mmCIF file with all atom_site columns, C-alpha atoms in Angstrom:
data_model
loop_
_atom_site.group_PDB
_atom_site.id
_atom_site.type_symbol
_atom_site.label_atom_id
_atom_site.label_alt_id
_atom_site.label_comp_id
_atom_site.label_asym_id
_atom_site.label_entity_id
_atom_site.label_seq_id
_atom_site.pdbx_PDB_ins_code
_atom_site.Cartn_x
_atom_site.Cartn_y
_atom_site.Cartn_z
_atom_site.occupancy
_atom_site.B_iso_or_equiv
_atom_site.pdbx_formal_charge
_atom_site.auth_seq_id
_atom_site.auth_comp_id
_atom_site.auth_asym_id
_atom_site.auth_atom_id
_atom_site.pdbx_PDB_model_num
ATOM 1   C CA . MET W 1 1   ? -23.842 47.788 6.974   1.00 0.00 ? 1   MET W CA 1
ATOM 2   C CA . ARG W 1 2   ? -24.456 45.734 3.880   1.00 0.00 ? 2   ARG W CA 1
ATOM 3   C CA . LYS W 1 3   ? -22.472 46.729 0.796   1.00 0.00 ? 3   LYS W CA 1
ATOM 4   C CA . ASP W 1 4   ? -25.582 47.025 -1.379  1.00 0.00 ? 4   ASP W CA 1
ATOM 5   C CA . LEU W 1 5   ? -27.205 49.383 1.119   1.00 0.00 ? 5   LEU W CA 1
ATOM 6   C CA . GLU W 1 6   ? -24.317 51.781 1.537   1.00 0.00 ? 6   GLU W CA 1
ATOM 7   C CA . PRO W 1 7   ? -25.355 55.427 1.234   1.00 0.00 ? 7   PRO W CA 1
ATOM 8   C CA . ILE W 1 8   ? -24.839 56.836 -2.190  1.00 0.00 ? 8   ILE W CA 1
ATOM 9   C CA . SER W 1 9   ? -25.964 60.100 -3.675  1.00 0.00 ? 9   SER W CA 1
ATOM 10  C CA . ILE W 1 10  ? -27.392 60.067 -7.156  1.00 0.00 ? 10  ILE W CA 1
ATOM 11  C CA . LEU W 1 11  ? -27.090 63.210 -9.234  1.00 0.00 ? 11  LEU W CA 1
ATOM 12  C CA . ILE W 1 12  ? -29.796 63.797 -11.818 1.00 0.00 ? 12  ILE W CA 1
ATOM 13  C CA . ARG W 1 13  ? -29.010 66.776 -14.060 1.00 0.00 ? 13  ARG W CA 1
ATOM 14  C CA . GLY W 1 14  ? -32.309 66.706 -15.923 1.00 0.00 ? 14  GLY W CA 1
ATOM 15  C CA . ASN W 1 15  ? -30.900 66.434 -19.448 1.00 0.00 ? 15  ASN W CA 1
ATOM 16  C CA . GLU W 1 16  ? -30.597 62.630 -19.341 1.00 0.00 ? 16  GLU W CA 1
ATOM 17  C CA . LYS W 1 17  ? -32.823 60.728 -21.704 1.00 0.00 ? 17  LYS W CA 1
ATOM 18  C CA . ASN W 1 18  ? -32.965 57.415 -19.783 1.00 0.00 ? 18  ASN W CA 1
ATOM 19  C CA . LYS W 1 19  ? -31.836 55.570 -16.674 1.00 0.00 ? 19  LYS W CA 1
ATOM 20  C CA . ASN W 1 20  ? -28.589 54.398 -18.270 1.00 0.00 ? 20  ASN W CA 1
ATOM 21  C CA . GLU W 1 21  ? -27.469 57.951 -18.910 1.00 0.00 ? 21  GLU W CA 1
ATOM 22  C CA . ILE W 1 22  ? -28.107 58.826 -15.263 1.00 0.00 ? 22  ILE W CA 1
ATOM 23  C CA . ILE W 1 23  ? -26.113 55.790 -14.153 1.00 0.00 ? 23  ILE W CA 1
ATOM 24  C CA . TYR W 1 24  ? -23.145 56.456 -16.403 1.00 0.00 ? 24  TYR W CA 1
ATOM 25  C CA . ASN W 1 25  ? -23.072 60.172 -15.637 1.00 0.00 ? 25  ASN W CA 1
ATOM 26  C CA . ASN W 1 26  ? -22.902 59.261 -11.956 1.00 0.00 ? 26  ASN W CA 1
ATOM 27  C CA . ILE W 1 27  ? -20.200 56.676 -12.616 1.00 0.00 ? 27  ILE W CA 1
ATOM 28  C CA . VAL W 1 28  ? -18.081 59.243 -14.453 1.00 0.00 ? 28  VAL W CA 1
ATOM 29  C CA . ASP W 1 29  ? -18.551 61.641 -11.532 1.00 0.00 ? 29  ASP W CA 1
ATOM 30  C CA . LYS W 1 30  ? -17.548 58.913 -9.053  1.00 0.00 ? 30  LYS W CA 1
ATOM 31  C CA . MET W 1 31  ? -14.491 58.038 -11.133 1.00 0.00 ? 31  MET W CA 1
ATOM 32  C CA . ASP W 1 32  ? -13.479 61.707 -10.960 1.00 0.00 ? 32  ASP W CA 1
ATOM 33  C CA . GLU W 1 33  ? -13.978 61.598 -7.165  1.00 0.00 ? 33  GLU W CA 1
ATOM 34  C CA . MET W 1 34  ? -11.808 58.467 -7.030  1.00 0.00 ? 34  MET W CA 1
ATOM 35  C CA . ASN W 1 35  ? -9.090  60.487 -8.813  1.00 0.00 ? 35  ASN W CA 1
ATOM 36  C CA . LEU W 1 36  ? -8.995  58.133 -11.751 1.00 0.00 ? 36  LEU W CA 1
ATOM 37  C CA . SER W 1 37  ? -7.123  59.591 -14.682 1.00 0.00 ? 37  SER W CA 1
ATOM 38  C CA . LYS W 1 38  ? -8.791  59.873 -18.076 1.00 0.00 ? 38  LYS W CA 1
ATOM 39  C CA . ASP W 1 39  ? -6.578  57.009 -19.239 1.00 0.00 ? 39  ASP W CA 1
ATOM 40  C CA . ASP W 1 40  ? -7.893  54.797 -16.421 1.00 0.00 ? 40  ASP W CA 1
ATOM 41  C CA . GLN W 1 41  ? -11.447 55.776 -17.289 1.00 0.00 ? 41  GLN W CA 1
ATOM 42  C CA . VAL W 1 42  ? -10.871 54.971 -20.948 1.00 0.00 ? 42  VAL W CA 1
ATOM 43  C CA . GLU W 1 43  ? -9.264  51.655 -19.913 1.00 0.00 ? 43  GLU W CA 1
ATOM 44  C CA . TYR W 1 44  ? -12.401 50.816 -17.854 1.00 0.00 ? 44  TYR W CA 1
ATOM 45  C CA . LEU W 1 45  ? -14.673 51.614 -20.794 1.00 0.00 ? 45  LEU W CA 1
ATOM 46  C CA . LYS W 1 46  ? -12.525 49.578 -23.208 1.00 0.00 ? 46  LYS W CA 1
ATOM 47  C CA . SER W 1 47  ? -12.653 46.641 -20.825 1.00 0.00 ? 47  SER W CA 1
ATOM 48  C CA . LYS W 1 48  ? -16.403 47.008 -20.401 1.00 0.00 ? 48  LYS W CA 1
ATOM 49  C CA . ILE W 1 49  ? -16.934 47.012 -24.160 1.00 0.00 ? 49  ILE W CA 1
ATOM 50  C CA . SER W 1 50  ? -14.589 44.056 -24.609 1.00 0.00 ? 50  SER W CA 1
ATOM 51  C CA . ILE W 1 51  ? -16.411 42.064 -21.915 1.00 0.00 ? 51  ILE W CA 1
ATOM 52  C CA . LEU W 1 52  ? -19.838 42.859 -23.394 1.00 0.00 ? 52  LEU W CA 1
ATOM 53  C CA . GLU W 1 53  ? -18.699 41.856 -26.886 1.00 0.00 ? 53  GLU W CA 1
ATOM 54  C CA . SER W 1 54  ? -17.191 38.634 -25.530 1.00 0.00 ? 54  SER W CA 1
ATOM 55  C CA . GLU W 1 55  ? -20.400 37.829 -23.599 1.00 0.00 ? 55  GLU W CA 1
ATOM 56  C CA . THR W 1 56  ? -22.503 38.430 -26.708 1.00 0.00 ? 56  THR W CA 1
ATOM 57  C CA . HIS W 1 57  ? -20.231 36.241 -28.799 1.00 0.00 ? 57  HIS W CA 1
ATOM 58  C CA . ASN W 1 58  ? -20.277 33.494 -26.155 1.00 0.00 ? 58  ASN W CA 1
ATOM 59  C CA . LYS W 1 59  ? -24.064 33.598 -25.875 1.00 0.00 ? 59  LYS W CA 1
ATOM 60  C CA . LEU W 1 60  ? -24.492 33.376 -29.641 1.00 0.00 ? 60  LEU W CA 1
ATOM 61  C CA . ASN W 1 61  ? -21.976 30.516 -29.837 1.00 0.00 ? 61  ASN W CA 1
ATOM 62  C CA . LEU W 1 62  ? -23.763 28.652 -27.053 1.00 0.00 ? 62  LEU W CA 1
ATOM 63  C CA . ILE W 1 63  ? -27.186 29.114 -28.638 1.00 0.00 ? 63  ILE W CA 1
ATOM 64  C CA . ILE W 1 64  ? -25.905 27.758 -31.941 1.00 0.00 ? 64  ILE W CA 1
ATOM 65  C CA . SER W 1 65  ? -24.147 24.898 -30.158 1.00 0.00 ? 65  SER W CA 1
ATOM 66  C CA . ILE W 1 66  ? -27.267 24.021 -28.195 1.00 0.00 ? 66  ILE W CA 1
ATOM 67  C CA . LEU W 1 67  ? -29.387 23.981 -31.354 1.00 0.00 ? 67  LEU W CA 1
ATOM 68  C CA . VAL W 1 68  ? -26.888 21.820 -33.249 1.00 0.00 ? 68  VAL W CA 1
ATOM 69  C CA . CYS W 1 69  ? -26.557 19.451 -30.321 1.00 0.00 ? 69  CYS W CA 1
ATOM 70  C CA . LEU W 1 70  ? -30.335 19.157 -29.935 1.00 0.00 ? 70  LEU W CA 1
ATOM 71  C CA . ILE W 1 71  ? -30.589 18.271 -33.615 1.00 0.00 ? 71  ILE W CA 1
ATOM 72  C CA . MET W 1 72  ? -27.797 15.703 -33.193 1.00 0.00 ? 72  MET W CA 1
ATOM 73  C CA . LEU W 1 73  ? -29.527 14.296 -30.092 1.00 0.00 ? 73  LEU W CA 1
ATOM 74  C CA . GLY W 1 74  ? -32.792 14.019 -31.995 1.00 0.00 ? 74  GLY W CA 1
ATOM 75  C CA . LEU W 1 75  ? -30.937 12.282 -34.815 1.00 0.00 ? 75  LEU W CA 1
ATOM 76  C CA . GLY W 1 76  ? -29.375 9.888  -32.297 1.00 0.00 ? 76  GLY W CA 1
ATOM 77  C CA . ILE W 1 77  ? -32.803 9.091  -30.855 1.00 0.00 ? 77  ILE W CA 1
ATOM 78  C CA . TYR W 1 78  ? -34.108 8.544  -34.369 1.00 0.00 ? 78  TYR W CA 1
ATOM 79  C CA . PHE W 1 79  ? -31.319 6.078  -35.083 1.00 0.00 ? 79  PHE W CA 1
ATOM 80  C CA . VAL W 1 80  ? -32.101 4.218  -31.859 1.00 0.00 ? 80  VAL W CA 1
ATOM 81  C CA . ALA W 1 81  ? -35.772 4.126  -32.864 1.00 0.00 ? 81  ALA W CA 1
ATOM 82  C CA . ILE W 1 82  ? -34.949 2.510  -36.228 1.00 0.00 ? 82  ILE W CA 1
ATOM 83  C CA . ASP W 1 83  ? -32.838 -0.133 -34.490 1.00 0.00 ? 83  ASP W CA 1
ATOM 84  C CA . LEU W 1 84  ? -29.369 1.367  -35.169 1.00 0.00 ? 84  LEU W CA 1
ATOM 85  C CA . TYR W 1 85  ? -28.649 1.314  -31.453 1.00 0.00 ? 85  TYR W CA 1
ATOM 86  C CA . LEU W 1 86  ? -24.867 1.633  -31.439 1.00 0.00 ? 86  LEU W CA 1
ATOM 87  C CA . PHE W 1 87  ? -24.786 4.466  -33.961 1.00 0.00 ? 87  PHE W CA 1
ATOM 88  C CA . GLY W 1 88  ? -27.697 6.294  -32.267 1.00 0.00 ? 88  GLY W CA 1
ATOM 89  C CA . ILE W 1 89  ? -26.123 6.061  -28.812 1.00 0.00 ? 89  ILE W CA 1
ATOM 90  C CA . PHE W 1 90  ? -22.785 7.223  -30.234 1.00 0.00 ? 90  PHE W CA 1
ATOM 91  C CA . ILE W 1 91  ? -24.390 10.284 -31.907 1.00 0.00 ? 91  ILE W CA 1
ATOM 92  C CA . SER W 1 92  ? -26.331 11.115 -28.707 1.00 0.00 ? 92  SER W CA 1
ATOM 93  C CA . PHE W 1 93  ? -23.272 10.956 -26.465 1.00 0.00 ? 93  PHE W CA 1
ATOM 94  C CA . LEU W 1 94  ? -21.201 12.865 -29.000 1.00 0.00 ? 94  LEU W CA 1
ATOM 95  C CA . SER W 1 95  ? -23.730 15.694 -29.006 1.00 0.00 ? 95  SER W CA 1
ATOM 96  C CA . VAL W 1 96  ? -23.673 15.926 -25.204 1.00 0.00 ? 96  VAL W CA 1
ATOM 97  C CA . PHE W 1 97  ? -19.859 15.946 -25.093 1.00 0.00 ? 97  PHE W CA 1
ATOM 98  C CA . ILE W 1 98  ? -19.671 18.596 -27.815 1.00 0.00 ? 98  ILE W CA 1
ATOM 99  C CA . LEU W 1 99  ? -22.069 20.804 -25.850 1.00 0.00 ? 99  LEU W CA 1
ATOM 100 C CA . MET W 1 100 ? -20.073 20.335 -22.636 1.00 0.00 ? 100 MET W CA 1
ATOM 101 C CA . PHE W 1 101 ? -16.849 21.210 -24.499 1.00 0.00 ? 101 PHE W CA 1
ATOM 102 C CA . LYS W 1 102 ? -18.379 24.351 -26.000 1.00 0.00 ? 102 LYS W CA 1
ATOM 103 C CA . MET W 1 103 ? -19.653 25.442 -22.572 1.00 0.00 ? 103 MET W CA 1
ATOM 104 C CA . TYR W 1 104 ? -16.183 24.861 -21.104 1.00 0.00 ? 104 TYR W CA 1
ATOM 105 C CA . GLN W 1 105 ? -14.602 26.927 -23.886 1.00 0.00 ? 105 GLN W CA 1
ATOM 106 C CA . SER W 1 106 ? -17.099 29.716 -23.298 1.00 0.00 ? 106 SER W CA 1
ATOM 107 C CA . PHE W 1 107 ? -16.382 29.744 -19.597 1.00 0.00 ? 107 PHE W CA 1
ATOM 108 C CA . LYS W 1 108 ? -12.637 29.651 -20.177 1.00 0.00 ? 108 LYS W CA 1
ATOM 109 C CA . THR W 1 109 ? -12.682 32.624 -22.581 1.00 0.00 ? 109 THR W CA 1
ATOM 110 C CA . SER W 1 110 ? -14.881 34.677 -20.254 1.00 0.00 ? 110 SER W CA 1
ATOM 111 C CA . MET W 1 111 ? -12.454 34.091 -17.379 1.00 0.00 ? 111 MET W CA 1
ATOM 112 C CA . ASN W 1 112 ? -9.379  35.091 -19.441 1.00 0.00 ? 112 ASN W CA 1
ATOM 113 C CA . ILE W 1 113 ? -10.460 38.668 -20.084 1.00 0.00 ? 113 ILE W CA 1
ATOM 114 C CA . SER W 1 114 ? -8.120  41.051 -18.332 1.00 0.00 ? 114 SER W CA 1
ATOM 115 C CA . LYS W 1 115 ? -9.708  43.802 -16.267 1.00 0.00 ? 115 LYS W CA 1
ATOM 116 C CA . PRO W 1 116 ? -8.149  47.005 -14.942 1.00 0.00 ? 116 PRO W CA 1
ATOM 117 C CA . ASP W 1 117 ? -7.550  47.305 -11.188 1.00 0.00 ? 117 ASP W CA 1
ATOM 118 C CA . ASN W 1 118 ? -10.606 49.456 -10.477 1.00 0.00 ? 118 ASN W CA 1
ATOM 119 C CA . TYR W 1 119 ? -12.984 47.545 -12.742 1.00 0.00 ? 119 TYR W CA 1
ATOM 120 C CA . ASP W 1 120 ? -14.730 45.574 -9.975  1.00 0.00 ? 120 ASP W CA 1
ATOM 121 C CA . LYS W 1 121 ? -15.142 48.647 -7.796  1.00 0.00 ? 121 LYS W CA 1
ATOM 122 C CA . ILE W 1 122 ? -16.710 50.635 -10.632 1.00 0.00 ? 122 ILE W CA 1
ATOM 123 C CA . GLU W 1 123 ? -18.947 47.710 -11.631 1.00 0.00 ? 123 GLU W CA 1
ATOM 124 C CA . HIS W 1 124 ? -20.127 47.399 -8.026  1.00 0.00 ? 124 HIS W CA 1
ATOM 125 C CA . LEU W 1 125 ? -20.969 51.105 -8.071  1.00 0.00 ? 125 LEU W CA 1
ATOM 126 C CA . ARG W 1 126 ? -22.873 50.679 -11.346 1.00 0.00 ? 126 ARG W CA 1
ATOM 127 C CA . GLU W 1 127 ? -24.865 47.780 -9.864  1.00 0.00 ? 127 GLU W CA 1
ATOM 128 C CA . ILE W 1 128 ? -25.768 49.828 -6.769  1.00 0.00 ? 128 ILE W CA 1
ATOM 129 C CA . LEU W 1 129 ? -26.879 52.753 -8.938  1.00 0.00 ? 129 LEU W CA 1
ATOM 130 C CA . ASN W 1 130 ? -28.899 50.427 -11.136 1.00 0.00 ? 130 ASN W CA 1
ATOM 131 C CA . MET W 1 131 ? -30.654 48.899 -8.085  1.00 0.00 ? 131 MET W CA 1
ATOM 132 C CA . ARG W 1 132 ? -31.443 52.294 -6.595  1.00 0.00 ? 132 ARG W CA 1
ATOM 133 C CA . LEU W 1 133 ? -32.888 53.668 -9.831  1.00 0.00 ? 133 LEU W CA 1
ATOM 134 C CA . LYS W 1 134 ? -35.315 50.811 -10.476 1.00 0.00 ? 134 LYS W CA 1
#
């Protein structure tokens, strides 16, 4: 049986305001069934918040880097167009290398976030619940 098609019961209490509340209520119930202590549950939630904040920061950094590098690339092309070939090519390559470096830094920081032991199992459960409730 495929992992994403494993049977799972979804409890809807009726007082939830949206799909996310249903998902997280079910996750909390499943964490209780998995005999996770409240400290482990809090650790999962802290990790989730930390990862989301890091992803948001990385996305914002990358967007700014892409915009700055596009401007630098345009400037490099402009310099090539006005016959400053060496300077224009240098600026263009520099912008590409800066963007690659920023992307590498973003990837490196996203990989260095520590996760609790049960994090992947709970995230998989959240993804299954999210797919089932679409």
